[in-house]
Short mmCIF file of C-alpha atoms and ligand atoms in Angstrom, two decimals:
data_model
loop_
_atom_site.label_atom_id
_atom_site.label_comp_id
_atom_site.label_asym_id
_atom_site.label_seq_id
_atom_site.Cartn_x
_atom_site.Cartn_y
_atom_site.Cartn_z
CA MET Z 11 86.88 34.79 189.74
CA ARG Z 12 84.64 32.24 191.29
CA ALA Z 13 82.29 33.48 194.05
CA ARG Z 14 83.57 30.83 196.50
CA TYR Z 15 87.09 32.01 195.85
CA ALA Z 16 86.12 35.60 196.50
CA LYS Z 17 84.58 34.47 199.86
CA ALA Z 18 87.70 32.56 200.84
CA VAL Z 19 89.76 35.72 199.98
CA ALA Z 20 87.47 37.92 202.09
CA HIS Z 21 87.87 35.53 205.05
CA THR Z 22 91.60 35.17 204.81
CA TRP Z 23 92.27 39.00 204.37
CA ARG Z 24 89.58 40.23 206.76
CA ARG Z 25 90.71 43.23 208.67
CA GLY Z 26 90.71 42.31 212.26
CA ASP Z 27 90.98 44.55 215.14
CA ALA Z 28 94.47 44.78 216.71
CA ALA Z 29 92.76 44.57 220.06
CA ASP Z 30 91.58 41.06 219.25
CA LEU Z 31 95.12 39.91 219.83
CA THR Z 32 94.67 40.18 223.50
CA SER Z 33 91.76 37.76 223.51
CA ASP Z 34 92.70 35.47 220.52
CA PRO Z 35 96.45 34.82 220.11
CA LEU Z 36 95.66 32.87 216.84
CA GLU Z 37 94.98 36.30 215.28
CA LEU Z 38 98.70 37.08 215.77
CA VAL Z 39 99.55 33.94 213.69
CA ARG Z 40 96.92 34.88 211.04
CA TYR Z 41 98.49 38.25 210.57
CA ALA Z 42 101.87 36.71 210.42
CA CYS Z 43 100.69 34.32 207.66
CA LEU Z 44 99.41 37.20 205.55
CA ALA Z 45 103.08 37.92 204.74
CA ALA Z 46 104.78 37.01 201.47
CA SER Z 47 106.34 33.64 200.95
CA SER Z 48 108.30 32.12 198.03
CA HIS Z 49 105.76 30.37 195.73
CA ASN Z 50 103.26 30.97 198.51
CA THR Z 51 104.69 27.75 200.23
CA GLN Z 52 104.12 29.26 203.67
CA PRO Z 53 107.22 27.33 204.95
CA TRP Z 54 106.61 28.12 208.58
CA SER Z 55 105.18 26.78 211.73
CA PHE Z 56 104.48 28.64 214.98
CA GLU Z 57 104.86 27.87 218.56
CA LEU Z 58 102.99 30.13 220.95
CA ASP Z 59 103.88 30.69 224.49
CA ARG Z 60 102.63 33.42 226.81
CA ASP Z 61 105.31 35.96 225.89
CA VAL Z 62 107.31 34.30 223.14
CA VAL Z 63 106.45 33.20 219.64
CA LEU Z 64 108.79 30.86 217.67
CA ILE Z 65 108.54 30.80 213.90
CA ARG Z 66 110.26 27.64 212.74
CA PRO Z 67 111.20 26.57 209.14
CA ASP Z 68 109.01 23.88 207.73
CA PHE Z 69 111.45 21.99 205.51
CA SER Z 70 108.61 19.91 204.09
CA ARG Z 71 107.78 23.03 202.04
CA ARG Z 72 111.34 23.47 200.59
CA CYS Z 73 111.71 24.26 196.87
CA PRO Z 74 115.21 22.81 196.11
CA ALA Z 75 115.16 23.58 192.50
CA VAL Z 76 114.64 27.35 192.66
CA ASP Z 77 115.95 27.69 196.17
CA PRO Z 78 118.77 25.08 196.73
CA ASP Z 79 120.28 26.85 199.74
CA ASP Z 80 116.83 27.67 201.38
CA HIS Z 81 117.57 31.35 201.13
CA HIS Z 82 113.93 32.20 200.14
CA LEU Z 83 112.57 29.80 202.67
CA TYR Z 84 114.28 31.78 205.44
CA ALA Z 85 113.45 35.10 203.84
CA SER Z 86 109.82 33.96 204.04
CA LEU Z 87 110.25 33.39 207.78
CA GLY Z 88 111.56 37.07 207.94
CA CYS Z 89 108.41 38.35 206.16
CA ALA Z 90 106.14 36.46 208.60
CA ALA Z 91 108.15 37.79 211.56
CA GLU Z 92 107.87 41.41 210.34
CA ASN Z 93 104.11 41.17 209.99
CA LEU Z 94 103.92 39.61 213.50
CA VAL Z 95 105.92 42.51 214.86
CA VAL Z 96 103.66 45.06 213.10
CA ALA Z 97 100.62 43.29 214.54
CA ALA Z 98 102.00 43.11 218.06
CA GLN Z 99 102.94 46.74 218.04
CA ALA Z 100 99.49 47.63 216.83
CA SER Z 101 98.07 46.06 219.83
CA GLY Z 102 100.51 48.04 222.09
CA ARG Z 103 102.89 45.18 222.73
CA SER Z 104 106.67 45.42 222.18
CA ALA Z 105 108.18 42.71 220.02
CA GLU Z 106 111.89 41.83 220.29
CA VAL Z 107 113.08 39.68 217.39
CA SER Z 108 116.15 37.40 217.58
CA TYR Z 109 117.59 34.54 215.64
CA ASP Z 110 117.02 31.17 217.35
CA PRO Z 111 120.09 29.05 216.46
CA ALA Z 112 118.65 25.86 217.81
CA SER Z 113 115.63 25.85 215.44
CA THR Z 114 117.30 28.13 212.77
CA GLY Z 115 114.02 30.09 213.26
CA VAL Z 116 112.79 33.37 214.67
CA ARG Z 117 112.14 34.10 218.26
CA ILE Z 118 109.97 36.95 219.12
CA ALA Z 119 109.62 38.07 222.72
CA LEU Z 120 106.56 40.01 223.36
CA GLY Z 121 106.39 42.67 226.13
CA GLU Z 122 103.71 44.92 227.64
CA ASP Z 123 105.47 48.27 226.97
CA GLY Z 124 105.09 48.56 223.24
CA PRO Z 125 104.25 51.63 221.16
CA SER Z 126 100.72 52.74 221.02
CA GLY Z 127 100.12 51.48 217.48
CA SER Z 128 101.73 50.81 214.19
CA PRO Z 129 101.37 52.87 211.04
CA LEU Z 130 101.85 49.78 208.93
CA PHE Z 131 99.00 47.67 210.49
CA GLU Z 132 96.51 48.67 207.95
CA ALA Z 133 98.93 48.08 205.14
CA MET Z 134 99.10 44.29 206.10
CA PHE Z 135 95.65 43.89 204.53
CA ALA Z 136 96.53 45.89 201.40
CA ARG Z 137 99.98 44.36 200.56
CA GLN Z 138 100.13 41.93 197.75
CA CYS Z 139 102.53 40.86 194.93
CA THR Z 140 100.90 42.59 192.05
CA ARG Z 141 102.19 40.94 188.89
CA THR Z 142 100.41 43.14 186.39
CA VAL Z 143 101.66 45.95 184.12
CA TYR Z 144 102.05 49.17 186.10
CA ASP Z 145 101.27 52.60 184.72
CA GLY Z 146 104.77 53.69 183.93
CA ARG Z 147 104.78 56.69 186.26
CA ALA Z 148 108.03 57.46 188.15
CA LEU Z 149 107.93 57.45 191.98
CA SER Z 150 107.43 60.93 193.52
CA PRO Z 151 110.22 62.45 195.54
CA SER Z 152 108.13 61.86 198.75
CA GLU Z 153 107.30 58.27 197.80
CA LEU Z 154 111.05 57.63 197.33
CA ARG Z 155 111.96 59.36 200.60
CA ALA Z 156 109.43 57.25 202.49
CA LEU Z 157 110.96 54.04 201.11
CA GLU Z 158 114.54 55.15 201.28
CA SER Z 159 114.27 56.28 204.89
CA LEU Z 160 112.87 52.88 206.14
CA PRO Z 161 115.01 51.41 208.92
CA GLN Z 162 117.02 48.36 207.86
CA GLU Z 163 118.07 45.41 209.91
CA GLU Z 164 121.75 44.90 210.77
CA GLY Z 165 123.80 44.05 207.83
CA VAL Z 166 120.95 44.57 205.31
CA SER Z 167 120.78 47.50 202.84
CA LEU Z 168 118.27 48.71 200.29
CA LEU Z 169 119.15 50.11 196.81
CA LEU Z 170 116.49 51.90 194.73
CA LEU Z 171 117.22 51.91 191.04
CA ARG Z 172 115.40 54.53 188.97
CA SER Z 173 117.18 55.31 185.74
CA GLU Z 174 116.21 53.84 182.39
CA GLN Z 175 119.78 52.48 182.07
CA GLN Z 176 119.49 50.74 185.47
CA LYS Z 177 116.00 49.33 184.57
CA ARG Z 178 117.52 48.04 181.22
CA ALA Z 179 120.33 46.39 182.98
CA VAL Z 180 118.10 44.61 185.50
CA THR Z 181 115.79 43.62 182.62
CA ASP Z 182 118.77 41.86 180.90
CA PHE Z 183 119.58 39.90 184.03
CA VAL Z 184 115.89 38.94 184.41
CA LEU Z 185 115.64 37.69 180.85
CA GLU Z 186 118.83 35.77 181.04
CA GLY Z 187 117.55 34.31 184.29
CA ASN Z 188 114.34 33.17 182.55
CA ARG Z 189 116.44 31.45 179.77
CA VAL Z 190 118.37 29.41 182.40
CA GLN Z 191 115.37 28.53 184.55
CA PHE Z 192 113.03 27.53 181.68
CA ALA Z 193 115.84 25.23 180.44
CA ASP Z 194 115.80 23.29 183.74
CA PRO Z 195 113.04 20.63 183.91
CA ALA Z 196 113.50 20.30 187.70
CA TRP Z 197 112.77 24.01 188.07
CA ALA Z 198 109.68 23.87 185.73
CA ALA Z 199 108.30 20.66 187.60
CA GLU Z 200 108.69 22.30 190.95
CA LEU Z 201 106.91 25.50 189.79
CA ARG Z 202 104.08 23.34 188.25
CA ALA Z 203 103.67 21.54 191.57
CA TRP Z 204 102.90 24.76 193.31
CA ILE Z 205 100.52 26.14 190.64
CA ARG Z 206 96.76 25.90 191.55
CA PHE Z 207 95.10 25.97 188.22
CA ASP Z 208 91.55 26.32 189.69
CA ALA Z 209 89.85 27.90 192.55
CA ARG Z 210 88.70 24.56 193.99
CA THR Z 211 92.29 23.35 194.33
CA ALA Z 212 93.62 26.79 195.63
CA GLU Z 213 90.93 26.75 198.28
CA ARG Z 214 91.46 23.11 199.27
CA THR Z 215 95.36 23.70 199.79
CA GLY Z 216 95.15 27.31 200.99
CA ASP Z 217 98.63 27.75 199.36
CA GLY Z 218 100.53 27.92 196.02
CA LEU Z 219 100.03 30.08 193.10
CA TYR Z 220 96.55 30.44 191.82
CA GLY Z 221 96.24 30.99 188.01
CA PRO Z 222 94.43 34.35 188.03
CA VAL Z 223 96.83 35.64 190.74
CA MET Z 224 99.59 35.00 188.08
CA GLY Z 225 97.48 36.61 185.23
CA ASN Z 226 96.20 33.31 183.84
CA PRO Z 227 92.53 32.20 183.61
CA ASP Z 228 91.01 29.69 186.07
CA VAL Z 229 91.01 26.31 184.20
CA PRO Z 230 90.60 22.64 185.15
CA PRO Z 231 93.91 21.35 186.31
CA TRP Z 232 94.27 18.81 183.42
CA PHE Z 233 93.77 21.67 180.83
CA GLY Z 234 96.18 24.06 182.66
CA ARG Z 235 98.82 21.28 182.67
CA LEU Z 236 98.29 20.78 178.95
CA VAL Z 237 98.37 24.49 178.15
CA MET Z 238 101.45 24.79 180.24
CA LYS Z 239 103.15 22.08 178.33
CA MET Z 240 102.42 23.74 174.99
CA SER Z 241 102.93 27.40 175.69
CA PHE Z 242 105.42 27.56 178.69
CA SER Z 243 108.54 29.30 177.27
CA ALA Z 244 111.32 31.66 178.31
CA ASP Z 245 110.41 33.77 175.21
CA ALA Z 246 106.82 34.36 176.43
CA GLN Z 247 108.00 35.05 180.02
CA ASN Z 248 110.58 37.46 178.71
CA ARG Z 249 108.01 39.51 176.81
CA THR Z 250 105.91 39.69 179.94
CA ASP Z 251 108.84 40.60 182.18
CA HIS Z 252 110.20 43.13 179.72
CA ARG Z 253 106.87 44.93 179.56
CA ASN Z 254 106.30 44.73 183.38
CA ILE Z 255 109.68 46.12 184.29
CA ASP Z 256 109.33 48.95 181.74
CA SER Z 257 106.05 49.94 183.32
CA SER Z 258 107.57 50.17 186.87
CA GLY Z 259 108.73 53.29 188.56
CA ALA Z 260 111.65 51.90 190.37
CA ILE Z 261 113.42 48.63 191.15
CA ALA Z 262 114.48 47.74 194.73
CA VAL Z 263 117.48 45.54 195.51
CA ILE Z 264 117.79 44.22 199.08
CA HIS Z 265 121.36 43.02 199.81
CA SER Z 266 123.17 41.84 202.85
CA ALA Z 267 126.55 41.52 204.40
CA GLY Z 268 126.21 37.82 205.34
CA ASN Z 269 125.18 34.76 203.50
CA ASP Z 270 123.46 32.63 206.24
CA PRO Z 271 119.93 32.01 207.64
CA GLN Z 272 120.17 34.83 210.14
CA HIS Z 273 120.85 37.45 207.32
CA TRP Z 274 118.27 35.82 204.89
CA ILE Z 275 115.57 36.19 207.65
CA SER Z 276 116.69 39.90 208.13
CA ALA Z 277 116.38 40.48 204.42
CA GLY Z 278 112.93 39.04 204.44
CA ARG Z 279 111.93 41.36 207.23
CA CYS Z 280 113.24 44.36 205.24
CA TYR Z 281 111.37 43.31 202.14
CA GLU Z 282 108.20 43.02 204.07
CA ARG Z 283 108.70 46.30 205.67
CA LEU Z 284 109.26 47.92 202.27
CA ALA Z 285 106.31 46.08 200.79
CA LEU Z 286 104.07 47.34 203.72
CA GLN Z 287 105.35 50.93 203.39
CA ALA Z 288 104.66 50.72 199.69
CA ALA Z 289 101.16 49.45 200.21
CA ALA Z 290 100.62 52.26 202.67
CA LEU Z 291 101.57 54.70 199.96
CA ASP Z 292 99.15 52.93 197.50
CA LEU Z 293 102.17 51.56 195.51
CA ARG Z 294 102.33 48.06 194.14
CA THR Z 295 105.28 45.64 194.41
CA ALA Z 296 106.30 42.39 192.66
CA PHE Z 297 109.44 40.27 192.75
CA ILE Z 298 111.73 39.86 189.84
CA ASN Z 299 114.09 37.49 191.51
CA GLN Z 300 115.53 35.56 188.54
CA PRO Z 301 118.86 37.44 188.86
CA VAL Z 302 119.31 36.30 192.53
CA GLU Z 303 118.03 32.77 191.96
CA VAL Z 304 120.53 31.84 189.26
CA SER Z 305 123.87 31.75 191.08
CA HIS Z 306 126.15 32.97 188.38
CA LEU Z 307 123.80 35.91 187.63
CA ARG Z 308 123.64 36.66 191.31
CA ALA Z 309 127.41 37.25 191.14
CA GLN Z 310 127.13 39.32 188.08
CA LEU Z 311 124.37 41.39 189.63
CA ALA Z 312 126.46 42.13 192.68
CA GLN Z 313 129.28 43.26 190.37
CA TYR Z 314 126.91 45.40 188.36
CA LEU Z 315 125.63 47.05 191.66
CA GLY Z 316 129.24 47.52 192.90
CA ILE Z 317 128.40 45.86 196.28
CA GLY Z 318 131.46 43.72 196.46
CA ASN Z 319 131.03 40.45 198.31
CA ARG Z 320 127.58 41.20 199.65
CA ARG Z 321 124.73 38.99 198.68
CA PRO Z 322 121.87 40.50 196.61
CA ASP Z 323 118.87 38.87 198.29
CA LEU Z 324 115.77 40.06 196.59
CA VAL Z 325 114.77 42.23 193.54
CA ILE Z 326 111.42 44.00 193.57
CA ARG Z 327 109.81 46.18 191.06
CA ILE Z 328 107.59 49.13 192.39
CA GLY Z 329 104.98 51.28 190.79
CA HIS Z 330 101.44 52.40 190.46
CA ALA Z 331 98.60 50.11 189.44
CA PRO Z 332 95.29 48.78 190.74
CA LEU Z 333 95.30 45.85 193.02
CA GLY Z 334 95.15 42.49 191.56
CA VAL Z 335 93.67 39.04 192.51
CA ARG Z 336 94.62 37.90 196.06
CA SER Z 337 96.23 34.73 197.12
CA LEU Z 338 94.97 32.34 199.86
CA ARG Z 339 96.50 31.16 203.10
CA ARG Z 340 96.28 28.03 205.18
CA PRO Z 341 94.28 28.54 208.39
CA PRO Z 342 96.38 29.61 211.37
CA ALA Z 343 95.43 26.50 213.37
CA GLU Z 344 97.18 24.46 210.64
CA VAL Z 345 100.43 26.08 211.25
CA LEU Z 346 100.42 26.02 215.04
CA VAL Z 347 102.62 23.13 216.35
CA ALA Z 348 102.29 23.75 220.10
CA GLY Z 349 99.04 23.99 222.04
CA ARG Z 350 97.12 27.18 221.82
CA PRO Z 351 97.35 29.23 225.01
CA GLU Z 352 94.05 30.06 226.56
CA HIS Z 353 94.68 33.71 226.85
CA VAL Z 354 97.53 36.16 226.25
CA PRO Z 355 97.11 38.98 228.65
C1 LIG G 415 111.62 35.11 199.36
C2 LIG G 415 110.54 35.29 198.36
C3 LIG G 415 110.75 35.18 196.94
C4 LIG G 415 109.78 35.30 196.07
N1 LIG G 415 110.08 35.16 194.70
C5 LIG G 415 109.17 35.53 193.81
C6 LIG G 415 109.41 35.60 192.37
O1 LIG G 415 110.61 35.40 191.90
N2 LIG G 415 108.45 35.98 191.49
C7 LIG G 415 107.23 36.09 191.87
O2 LIG G 415 106.42 36.41 191.03
N3 LIG G 415 106.89 36.08 193.16
C8 LIG G 415 107.80 35.81 194.10
N4 LIG G 415 107.46 35.82 195.46
C9 LIG G 415 106.07 36.16 195.87
C10 LIG G 415 105.24 35.07 196.31
O3 LIG G 415 104.96 34.16 195.28
C11 LIG G 415 103.99 35.57 197.03
O4 LIG G 415 104.40 36.20 198.21
C12 LIG G 415 102.99 34.51 197.37
O5 LIG G 415 102.47 33.97 196.21
C13 LIG G 415 101.89 35.03 198.16
O6 LIG G 415 101.24 36.16 197.51
P1 LIG G 415 101.14 37.59 198.20
O7 LIG G 415 102.52 38.07 198.57
O8 LIG G 415 100.50 38.43 197.02
O9 LIG G 415 100.16 37.49 199.32
C14 LIG G 415 108.46 35.67 196.45
C15 LIG G 415 108.19 35.77 197.76
C16 LIG G 415 109.21 35.72 198.69
C17 LIG G 415 108.94 35.88 200.20
#
């Protein structure tokens, strides 16, 4: 990895002090932006008021091919909201989250009477989507208990699949999803547009999928596009996904009772909470969302899981592995739409 990229990573992921939130409200936005987002699009903007933060969808960052109904876009807002809640609580503030119908975003009311800290604050700097092979170990009973006992948002549930038979079934859905997606030129073009083949481009944009984060070398963009043209195939991706799922200790499925932005945001919050708890346990997570992105597979997955009309929102593999290369973020000032308040007491 280039030295400059390593410096940008260190800056993006620097561990701040929760106390800084009282003197610099932009820190709250920075922590929120460390959350996961689909293709690292960071499809959000923030409006900061004294006691209220509004996280709005940024539709200029939509991914209509992979995410035609904006499910992932709203789930990403939920991820950012959850990080913001954790950061606020770490600084002793309460954070009341609600859906804002006017903006179809998230409203977070901050109060002075919060808990005295948050056990997941540290995990915000450790969480990442780790797309490497894991070590094949099952999750221990205490790890499973810690994940299963996480509180879920209203209407949202978490299923943890652990048997070899369940892993094989999910693998089959993922492989079929790859076949469908790789056959769609619009899907491939959209993915290519969010790939950052070299560190210079990744640093300049502060978003997207940097090659080494995805397990590929840093190469000049022209060369990356050429290699992609020649070697991009469902078969190659299937071999990778097969091996990766096989090496994971468990698969989480987040599903919800409703199929609307409010529930998608809640599902995103539950994912981020799960990923933070996993990171706190030194567990790695990575999405394998193909079965929920291809609509006919989503229906088949719901049937396989026996969850009736509920929507399977997100599929995540979990296991043990070293941390991988980190992704970057845009600077907080770039995602702030309203004026920066002088001071949040
Ligand atoms: C709703 C949602 C869907 C995602 N889907 C996928 C996916 O299908 N495959 C994948 O590898 N990563 C997926 N991601 C992970 C993002 O690419 C990742 O969060 C982003 O690149 C930032 O990296 P980080 O989470 O490691 O900081 C998804 C993230 C979100 C929030």
